[in-house]
mmCIF file of C-alpha atoms in Angstrom:
data_model
loop_
_atom_site.group_PDB
_atom_site.id
_atom_site.type_symbol
_atom_site.label_atom_id
_atom_site.label_comp_id
_atom_site.label_asym_id
_atom_site.label_seq_id
_atom_site.Cartn_x
_atom_site.Cartn_y
_atom_site.Cartn_z
ATOM 1 C CA MET I 1 122.184 -3.252 162.336
ATOM 2 C CA VAL I 2 123.741 -0.840 164.231
ATOM 3 C CA ALA I 3 122.440 1.943 161.484
ATOM 4 C CA LEU I 4 119.102 0.828 161.658
ATOM 5 C CA SER I 5 118.901 1.515 165.266
ATOM 6 C CA GLU I 6 120.457 4.295 164.897
ATOM 7 C CA ARG I 7 117.756 5.566 162.460
ATOM 8 C CA ILE I 8 114.932 4.145 165.241
ATOM 9 C CA ALA I 9 116.409 6.131 168.000
ATOM 10 C CA ILE I 10 116.562 9.250 165.993
ATOM 11 C CA SER I 11 113.068 8.588 164.507
ATOM 12 C CA THR I 12 111.879 8.219 168.629
ATOM 13 C CA MET I 13 113.398 11.500 169.445
ATOM 14 C CA GLN I 14 112.011 13.599 166.789
ATOM 15 C CA THR I 15 108.619 12.115 167.580
ATOM 16 C CA THR I 16 108.929 12.515 171.096
ATOM 17 C CA ARG I 17 110.345 16.329 171.061
ATOM 18 C CA ARG I 18 107.223 17.564 168.443
ATOM 19 C CA ALA I 19 105.363 20.114 169.977
ATOM 20 C CA PRO I 20 102.114 19.893 170.171
ATOM 21 C CA LYS I 21 99.843 22.200 167.397
ATOM 22 C CA SER I 22 99.559 25.721 168.802
ATOM 23 C CA ILE I 23 96.838 28.238 167.472
ATOM 24 C CA SER I 24 99.863 31.123 166.840
ATOM 25 C CA ASP I 25 101.076 29.128 163.325
ATOM 26 C CA PRO I 26 97.585 29.110 161.954
ATOM 27 C CA LEU I 27 97.207 32.314 163.307
ATOM 28 C CA PHE I 28 99.950 34.168 161.814
ATOM 29 C CA ARG I 29 99.469 32.439 158.586
ATOM 30 C CA TRP I 30 95.958 34.193 158.304
ATOM 31 C CA ALA I 31 97.331 37.695 159.430
ATOM 32 C CA SER I 32 99.998 37.422 156.600
ATOM 33 C CA PHE I 33 97.208 36.433 154.143
ATOM 34 C CA ALA I 34 95.023 39.406 155.233
ATOM 35 C CA SER I 35 97.983 41.947 154.891
ATOM 36 C CA ALA I 36 98.302 40.788 151.584
ATOM 37 C CA LEU I 37 94.675 40.551 150.690
ATOM 38 C CA LEU I 38 94.202 43.846 151.934
ATOM 39 C CA VAL I 39 97.057 45.637 149.575
ATOM 40 C CA LEU I 40 95.222 44.070 147.206
ATOM 41 C CA ILE I 41 92.062 45.617 148.050
ATOM 42 C CA VAL I 42 92.830 48.443 148.543
ATOM 43 C CA LEU I 43 94.504 48.735 144.916
ATOM 44 C CA ALA I 44 91.212 47.730 143.691
ATOM 45 C CA GLY I 45 89.648 50.512 145.482
ATOM 46 C CA ILE I 46 91.473 52.941 144.024
ATOM 47 C CA LEU I 47 91.392 52.012 140.723
ATOM 48 C CA GLY I 48 87.344 51.189 140.907
ATOM 49 C CA SER I 49 87.147 54.768 142.107
ATOM 50 C CA MET I 50 88.995 56.060 139.120
ATOM 51 C CA VAL I 51 87.172 54.259 136.929
ATOM 52 C CA TYR I 52 83.965 55.140 138.249
ATOM 53 C CA GLY I 53 84.532 58.647 138.653
ATOM 54 C CA GLY I 54 86.257 58.887 134.910
ATOM 55 C CA TRP I 55 83.300 56.945 133.094
ATOM 56 C CA PRO I 56 81.511 59.530 132.036
ATOM 57 C CA ALA I 57 84.326 61.050 130.445
ATOM 58 C CA PHE I 58 85.443 58.140 128.596
ATOM 59 C CA ARG I 59 81.521 57.440 128.047
ATOM 60 C CA GLN I 60 81.166 60.490 126.264
ATOM 61 C CA PHE I 61 84.511 61.379 124.473
ATOM 62 C CA GLY I 62 85.267 57.759 123.789
ATOM 63 C CA PHE I 63 89.017 57.069 122.749
ATOM 64 C CA GLY I 64 89.028 60.535 121.550
ATOM 65 C CA PHE I 65 89.867 61.374 124.843
ATOM 66 C CA VAL I 66 93.073 59.886 125.100
ATOM 67 C CA THR I 67 94.027 61.217 121.558
ATOM 68 C CA SER I 68 92.351 64.570 121.609
ATOM 69 C CA SER I 69 94.878 67.517 122.508
ATOM 70 C CA VAL I 70 91.798 70.086 123.083
ATOM 71 C CA TRP I 71 91.087 70.950 126.972
ATOM 72 C CA ASN I 72 88.344 73.759 127.267
ATOM 73 C CA VAL I 73 86.721 74.217 130.483
ATOM 74 C CA GLY I 74 84.164 76.611 129.132
ATOM 75 C CA LYS I 75 82.794 74.151 126.237
ATOM 76 C CA GLU I 76 83.423 71.437 128.308
ATOM 77 C CA ASP I 77 86.164 69.404 125.683
ATOM 78 C CA PHE I 78 88.605 67.983 127.067
ATOM 79 C CA GLY I 79 91.244 65.694 125.770
ATOM 80 C CA ALA I 80 94.468 63.994 127.451
ATOM 81 C CA TRP I 81 96.889 63.610 124.862
ATOM 82 C CA VAL I 82 98.971 67.070 125.697
ATOM 83 C CA ALA I 83 99.249 65.845 129.581
ATOM 84 C CA ILE I 84 100.129 62.254 128.590
ATOM 85 C CA ALA I 85 102.823 63.026 126.109
ATOM 86 C CA GLY I 86 104.097 65.730 128.920
ATOM 87 C CA THR I 87 104.458 63.114 131.638
ATOM 88 C CA LEU I 88 106.120 60.362 129.170
ATOM 89 C CA THR I 89 108.329 63.081 127.949
ATOM 90 C CA SER I 90 108.983 64.408 131.171
ATOM 91 C CA ALA I 91 109.986 61.190 132.965
ATOM 92 C CA LEU I 92 111.791 60.068 130.228
ATOM 93 C CA ILE I 93 114.290 63.275 129.994
ATOM 94 C CA ALA I 94 114.553 62.343 133.614
ATOM 95 C CA LEU I 95 115.768 58.854 132.967
ATOM 96 C CA VAL I 96 118.055 59.955 130.308
ATOM 97 C CA ILE I 97 120.010 62.162 132.887
ATOM 98 C CA GLY I 98 119.194 60.831 136.079
ATOM 99 C CA VAL I 99 120.160 57.341 135.440
ATOM 100 C CA PRO I 100 123.890 57.571 133.936
ATOM 101 C CA VAL I 101 124.578 60.145 137.030
ATOM 102 C CA SER I 102 123.041 57.647 139.421
ATOM 103 C CA ILE I 103 125.234 54.347 138.381
ATOM 104 C CA GLY I 104 128.409 56.781 138.384
ATOM 105 C CA ILE I 105 127.772 57.703 141.825
ATOM 106 C CA ALA I 106 127.153 54.128 142.658
ATOM 107 C CA ILE I 107 130.368 53.197 141.159
ATOM 108 C CA PHE I 108 132.198 55.873 142.474
ATOM 109 C CA LEU I 109 130.911 55.333 145.908
ATOM 110 C CA THR I 110 131.809 51.452 146.138
ATOM 111 C CA GLN I 111 134.857 51.548 143.998
ATOM 112 C CA LEU I 112 136.773 54.832 143.479
ATOM 113 C CA CYS I 113 135.607 57.161 146.664
ATOM 114 C CA PRO I 114 138.434 57.585 149.382
ATOM 115 C CA ARG I 115 137.237 56.269 152.520
ATOM 116 C CA TRP I 116 137.377 59.455 153.994
ATOM 117 C CA LEU I 117 135.065 61.197 151.551
ATOM 118 C CA LYS I 118 132.499 58.221 151.121
ATOM 119 C CA ARG I 119 130.445 58.641 154.309
ATOM 120 C CA PRO I 120 129.793 62.368 153.441
ATOM 121 C CA VAL I 121 129.114 61.615 149.690
ATOM 122 C CA ALA I 122 126.564 58.649 150.780
ATOM 123 C CA THR I 123 125.061 60.929 153.578
ATOM 124 C CA THR I 124 124.608 64.072 151.067
ATOM 125 C CA VAL I 125 122.842 61.464 148.389
ATOM 126 C CA GLU I 126 120.518 59.927 150.503
ATOM 127 C CA LEU I 127 119.576 63.782 152.002
ATOM 128 C CA LEU I 128 118.624 64.394 148.847
ATOM 129 C CA ALA I 129 115.709 61.996 148.999
ATOM 130 C CA ALA I 130 114.272 63.991 152.178
ATOM 131 C CA VAL I 131 113.685 66.867 150.392
ATOM 132 C CA PRO I 132 109.892 67.670 150.225
ATOM 133 C CA SER I 133 108.967 67.900 146.578
ATOM 134 C CA ILE I 134 107.599 71.597 146.893
ATOM 135 C CA ILE I 135 110.880 72.874 147.828
ATOM 136 C CA TYR I 136 112.303 71.612 144.628
ATOM 137 C CA GLY I 137 109.512 73.159 142.769
ATOM 138 C CA MET I 138 110.294 76.262 144.625
ATOM 139 C CA TRP I 139 114.065 76.106 143.746
ATOM 140 C CA GLY I 140 113.590 75.348 140.282
ATOM 141 C CA LEU I 141 110.975 77.920 139.822
ATOM 142 C CA PHE I 142 112.653 80.640 141.382
ATOM 143 C CA VAL I 143 116.916 79.699 141.172
ATOM 144 C CA PHE I 144 117.272 77.305 138.625
ATOM 145 C CA ALA I 145 114.455 78.595 136.022
ATOM 146 C CA PRO I 146 116.261 82.298 135.367
ATOM 147 C CA PHE I 147 119.560 80.652 135.496
ATOM 148 C CA PHE I 148 118.612 77.924 133.194
ATOM 149 C CA ALA I 149 116.711 80.781 130.926
ATOM 150 C CA ARG I 150 119.593 82.713 130.987
ATOM 151 C CA PHE I 151 122.522 80.319 130.547
ATOM 152 C CA VAL I 152 120.805 78.135 128.429
ATOM 153 C CA GLN I 153 117.775 78.926 126.747
ATOM 154 C CA VAL I 154 118.975 82.388 125.471
ATOM 155 C CA PRO I 155 122.559 80.940 123.875
ATOM 156 C CA VAL I 156 120.819 77.651 122.741
ATOM 157 C CA SER I 157 118.127 79.390 121.015
ATOM 158 C CA SER I 158 120.347 81.645 118.932
ATOM 159 C CA LEU I 159 122.849 79.014 118.136
ATOM 160 C CA VAL I 160 120.283 76.645 116.854
ATOM 161 C CA GLU I 161 117.386 79.194 115.271
ATOM 162 C CA GLY I 162 116.585 77.945 111.555
ATOM 163 C CA LEU I 163 118.544 74.489 111.876
ATOM 164 C CA PRO I 164 115.954 71.660 110.814
ATOM 165 C CA ILE I 165 114.753 69.551 113.808
ATOM 166 C CA VAL I 166 117.424 70.556 115.994
ATOM 167 C CA GLY I 167 116.224 74.163 115.739
ATOM 168 C CA THR I 168 112.942 72.563 116.145
ATOM 169 C CA ILE I 169 113.572 70.699 119.040
ATOM 170 C CA LEU I 170 116.144 73.186 121.153
ATOM 171 C CA TYR I 171 114.582 76.277 120.490
ATOM 172 C CA ALA I 172 112.545 78.594 122.841
ATOM 173 C CA ARG I 173 110.041 81.270 121.180
ATOM 174 C CA VAL I 174 109.797 82.797 124.943
ATOM 175 C CA PRO I 175 113.186 81.948 126.999
ATOM 176 C CA SER I 176 111.070 81.754 130.332
ATOM 177 C CA GLY I 177 113.402 79.314 131.828
ATOM 178 C CA VAL I 178 110.274 76.743 132.495
ATOM 179 C CA GLY I 179 109.171 73.603 130.022
ATOM 180 C CA LEU I 180 109.194 70.096 129.643
ATOM 181 C CA LEU I 181 113.508 70.185 129.655
ATOM 182 C CA THR I 182 113.542 72.190 133.001
ATOM 183 C CA ALA I 183 110.643 69.819 134.123
ATOM 184 C CA GLY I 184 112.885 67.003 133.460
ATOM 185 C CA ILE I 185 115.900 67.756 134.888
ATOM 186 C CA ILE I 186 114.138 68.787 138.248
ATOM 187 C CA LEU I 187 112.930 65.455 138.223
ATOM 188 C CA ALA I 188 116.330 63.688 137.766
ATOM 189 C CA ILE I 189 117.945 65.597 140.311
ATOM 190 C CA MET I 190 114.603 64.093 142.107
ATOM 191 C CA ILE I 191 115.200 60.633 141.501
ATOM 192 C CA ILE I 192 118.812 60.406 141.652
ATOM 193 C CA PRO I 193 118.988 59.600 145.360
ATOM 194 C CA PHE I 194 116.483 56.537 145.194
ATOM 195 C CA ILE I 195 118.437 55.400 141.927
ATOM 196 C CA ALA I 196 122.303 55.853 143.407
ATOM 197 C CA SER I 197 121.178 54.489 146.812
ATOM 198 C CA ILE I 198 119.829 51.263 145.541
ATOM 199 C CA ALA I 199 123.007 50.869 143.155
ATOM 200 C CA ARG I 200 125.286 51.540 145.512
ATOM 201 C CA ASP I 201 123.366 48.867 148.029
ATOM 202 C CA ILE I 202 123.636 46.002 145.121
ATOM 203 C CA LEU I 203 127.122 46.949 144.043
ATOM 204 C CA ASP I 204 128.286 46.597 147.683
ATOM 205 C CA GLN I 205 126.822 43.211 148.098
ATOM 206 C CA ILE I 206 128.673 41.605 144.909
ATOM 207 C CA PRO I 207 131.457 39.170 146.552
ATOM 208 C CA THR I 208 134.539 40.875 146.746
ATOM 209 C CA ILE I 209 136.556 37.577 145.553
ATOM 210 C CA LEU I 210 135.008 38.621 142.057
ATOM 211 C CA ARG I 211 136.436 41.555 142.066
ATOM 212 C CA GLU I 212 140.011 40.268 143.144
ATOM 213 C CA SER I 213 139.647 37.879 141.193
ATOM 214 C CA ALA I 214 138.820 40.653 137.813
ATOM 215 C CA TYR I 215 141.802 42.524 139.383
ATOM 216 C CA GLY I 216 144.255 40.020 139.840
ATOM 217 C CA ILE I 217 144.049 38.522 136.084
ATOM 218 C CA GLY I 218 145.178 42.022 135.765
ATOM 219 C CA CYS I 219 141.555 43.939 134.742
ATOM 220 C CA THR I 220 141.306 47.552 134.710
ATOM 221 C CA THR I 221 138.598 49.322 136.983
ATOM 222 C CA TRP I 222 136.557 49.940 133.967
ATOM 223 C CA GLU I 223 136.791 46.314 132.694
ATOM 224 C CA VAL I 224 136.038 45.148 136.335
ATOM 225 C CA VAL I 225 132.645 47.385 136.311
ATOM 226 C CA ARG I 226 131.959 46.933 132.501
ATOM 227 C CA HIS I 227 132.248 43.259 132.867
ATOM 228 C CA VAL I 228 131.839 42.189 136.732
ATOM 229 C CA LEU I 229 129.962 44.336 138.607
ATOM 230 C CA LEU I 230 127.143 45.276 136.172
ATOM 231 C CA PRO I 231 126.566 42.268 134.886
ATOM 232 C CA GLN I 232 125.934 40.856 138.307
ATOM 233 C CA ALA I 233 123.768 43.843 139.658
ATOM 234 C CA GLY I 234 121.826 44.308 136.543
ATOM 235 C CA VAL I 235 118.467 42.844 137.403
ATOM 236 C CA SER I 236 118.591 44.736 140.613
ATOM 237 C CA ILE I 237 119.752 47.906 138.917
ATOM 238 C CA ILE I 238 116.933 47.755 136.533
ATOM 239 C CA GLY I 239 114.432 47.567 139.307
ATOM 240 C CA ALA I 240 115.882 50.885 140.602
ATOM 241 C CA VAL I 241 115.567 52.443 137.544
ATOM 242 C CA MET I 242 111.961 51.421 137.544
ATOM 243 C CA LEU I 243 111.447 52.665 140.707
ATOM 244 C CA GLY I 244 112.703 56.400 139.919
ATOM 245 C CA LEU I 245 110.478 56.085 136.706
ATOM 246 C CA GLY I 246 107.418 55.585 138.860
ATOM 247 C CA ARG I 247 108.490 58.126 140.818
ATOM 248 C CA ALA I 248 108.928 60.659 138.231
ATOM 249 C CA LEU I 249 105.913 59.742 136.428
ATOM 250 C CA GLY I 250 103.712 60.489 139.528
ATOM 251 C CA GLU I 251 105.868 63.428 141.077
ATOM 252 C CA THR I 252 103.045 66.471 141.644
ATOM 253 C CA MET I 253 103.832 69.559 142.891
ATOM 254 C CA ALA I 254 107.331 70.312 141.754
ATOM 255 C CA VAL I 255 106.459 69.423 137.854
ATOM 256 C CA THR I 256 103.824 71.901 138.437
ATOM 257 C CA PHE I 257 106.047 74.452 139.263
ATOM 258 C CA VAL I 258 108.198 74.356 136.569
ATOM 259 C CA ILE I 259 106.723 72.791 133.569
ATOM 260 C CA GLY I 260 104.523 76.007 132.609
ATOM 261 C CA ASN I 261 101.254 74.473 132.869
ATOM 262 C CA ALA I 262 100.157 75.229 129.344
ATOM 263 C CA ASN I 263 97.925 72.704 127.359
ATOM 264 C CA ARG I 264 100.374 72.940 124.200
ATOM 265 C CA LEU I 265 101.527 70.242 122.169
ATOM 266 C CA SER I 266 104.899 71.231 120.999
ATOM 267 C CA LEU I 267 107.988 69.477 119.536
ATOM 268 C CA SER I 268 111.008 72.188 121.564
ATOM 269 C CA LEU I 269 111.707 70.696 124.958
ATOM 270 C CA PHE I 270 111.903 74.315 125.746
ATOM 271 C CA ASP I 271 108.253 75.220 125.852
ATOM 272 C CA PRO I 272 105.778 74.854 128.580
ATOM 273 C CA SER I 273 103.628 72.184 128.725
ATOM 274 C CA SER I 274 101.796 69.888 131.341
ATOM 275 C CA THR I 275 101.577 66.493 132.824
ATOM 276 C CA ILE I 276 98.655 64.540 133.879
ATOM 277 C CA ALA I 277 99.260 65.028 138.053
ATOM 278 C CA SER I 278 100.239 68.909 137.153
ATOM 279 C CA ARG I 279 96.832 69.346 135.693
ATOM 280 C CA ILE I 280 94.942 67.654 138.259
ATOM 281 C CA ALA I 281 96.421 69.594 141.081
ATOM 282 C CA ASN I 282 95.883 73.253 139.073
ATOM 283 C CA GLU I 283 92.117 71.898 138.365
ATOM 284 C CA PHE I 284 90.758 69.840 140.970
ATOM 285 C CA ASN I 285 89.583 72.344 143.647
ATOM 286 C CA GLU I 286 87.181 73.991 140.909
ATOM 287 C CA ALA I 287 86.002 71.256 138.812
ATOM 288 C CA SER I 288 82.530 70.140 138.995
ATOM 289 C CA ASP I 289 80.557 68.073 136.481
ATOM 290 C CA MET I 290 82.241 66.832 133.491
ATOM 291 C CA HIS I 291 85.392 69.138 134.190
ATOM 292 C CA LEU I 292 85.620 66.911 137.031
ATOM 293 C CA ASN I 293 85.067 63.590 135.531
ATOM 294 C CA ALA I 294 87.843 64.052 133.298
ATOM 295 C CA LEU I 295 90.422 65.162 135.561
ATOM 296 C CA LEU I 296 89.294 61.727 137.530
ATOM 297 C CA ALA I 297 89.570 60.079 134.249
ATOM 298 C CA LEU I 298 93.017 61.866 133.700
ATOM 299 C CA GLY I 299 93.893 59.657 137.600
ATOM 300 C CA CYS I 300 92.518 56.299 135.804
ATOM 301 C CA ILE I 301 95.148 56.883 132.797
ATOM 302 C CA LEU I 302 97.741 58.082 135.174
ATOM 303 C CA PHE I 303 97.147 54.674 137.488
ATOM 304 C CA LEU I 304 97.095 52.826 134.146
ATOM 305 C CA VAL I 305 100.004 54.144 132.674
ATOM 306 C CA THR I 306 102.167 53.413 136.425
ATOM 307 C CA PHE I 307 100.797 49.820 136.575
ATOM 308 C CA THR I 308 101.912 48.800 132.862
ATOM 309 C CA VAL I 309 105.493 50.555 133.507
ATOM 310 C CA LEU I 310 105.737 48.215 136.242
ATOM 311 C CA VAL I 311 104.714 45.093 134.478
ATOM 312 C CA LEU I 312 106.372 45.850 131.547
ATOM 313 C CA ALA I 313 109.248 46.210 134.313
ATOM 314 C CA ARG I 314 108.892 42.779 135.760
ATOM 315 C CA LEU I 315 108.726 41.176 132.471
ATOM 316 C CA LEU I 316 112.271 42.880 131.536
ATOM 317 C CA ILE I 317 113.799 41.547 134.903
ATOM 318 C CA ALA I 318 112.312 37.914 133.935
ATOM 319 C CA ARG I 319 113.996 38.168 130.882
ATOM 320 C CA VAL I 320 117.270 39.217 132.073
ATOM 321 C CA ARG I 321 117.238 36.715 134.956
ATOM 322 C CA THR I 322 116.869 34.090 132.159
ATOM 323 C CA GLN I 323 119.415 35.371 130.011
#
């Protein structure tokens, strides 16, 4: 009886305290829905405009627009394969170089860095993200490219000349310093601050008790990082890497300065090439008719490539979470 009376009293209090319906709740709900819907509308508008502008090129060249390596403005014969290959190759080089360095910076700042050094290093890494991309491009062209040509391209080309496979990939016919590998290195420097900052925040959020427990049973620092920290932060680190990959795929000005902007399909990483973004930046102002349609078609392809990468990242994250 006592329990029943208490339940009735609580129910009565909840009924009396129930606030009258207000217009603020539905207004807030519809405002949130409109904000989310606005993003989808803008995304659909961007994709629609790219498809509409590039459709004449897709209609005239068909699937050959993607597979052809010809880009002849005078004859209005266009193919996107060189730009697509350059975009994917430079982004892959950036990930191969940037991801290990970024994770190493995050581990150093969270596990090994002395307290007095942690803030200066973390601030310096974050400041790299604020440097404009055109500054990276100018530094890469006027400072890094001559250094790279003199101390890397020339000696490496002399060393591997005539060797099978390696001699093809790492041989510079004209050691100018610009090329795919240079663009990939510059992109790696640009994405390191993003991946490192996110990875550091993720590692900092892992409960301290997990690390202390691992150290308590005799684990070394490497074992703690390998078997405790990285598995706990794996999903979020994959998300950070995909964010860096998206930045690398769409980077324009820095790559335009250092990639050489040549419509050349070469197996050598030292040879000049081009990306979708750099080709659009170089030629858009002077483009007209079918040339303009081809550039818009390139933009549509870049959009689809980036969207596909994000979808694959989501699938990868979902698979890691289920394991």
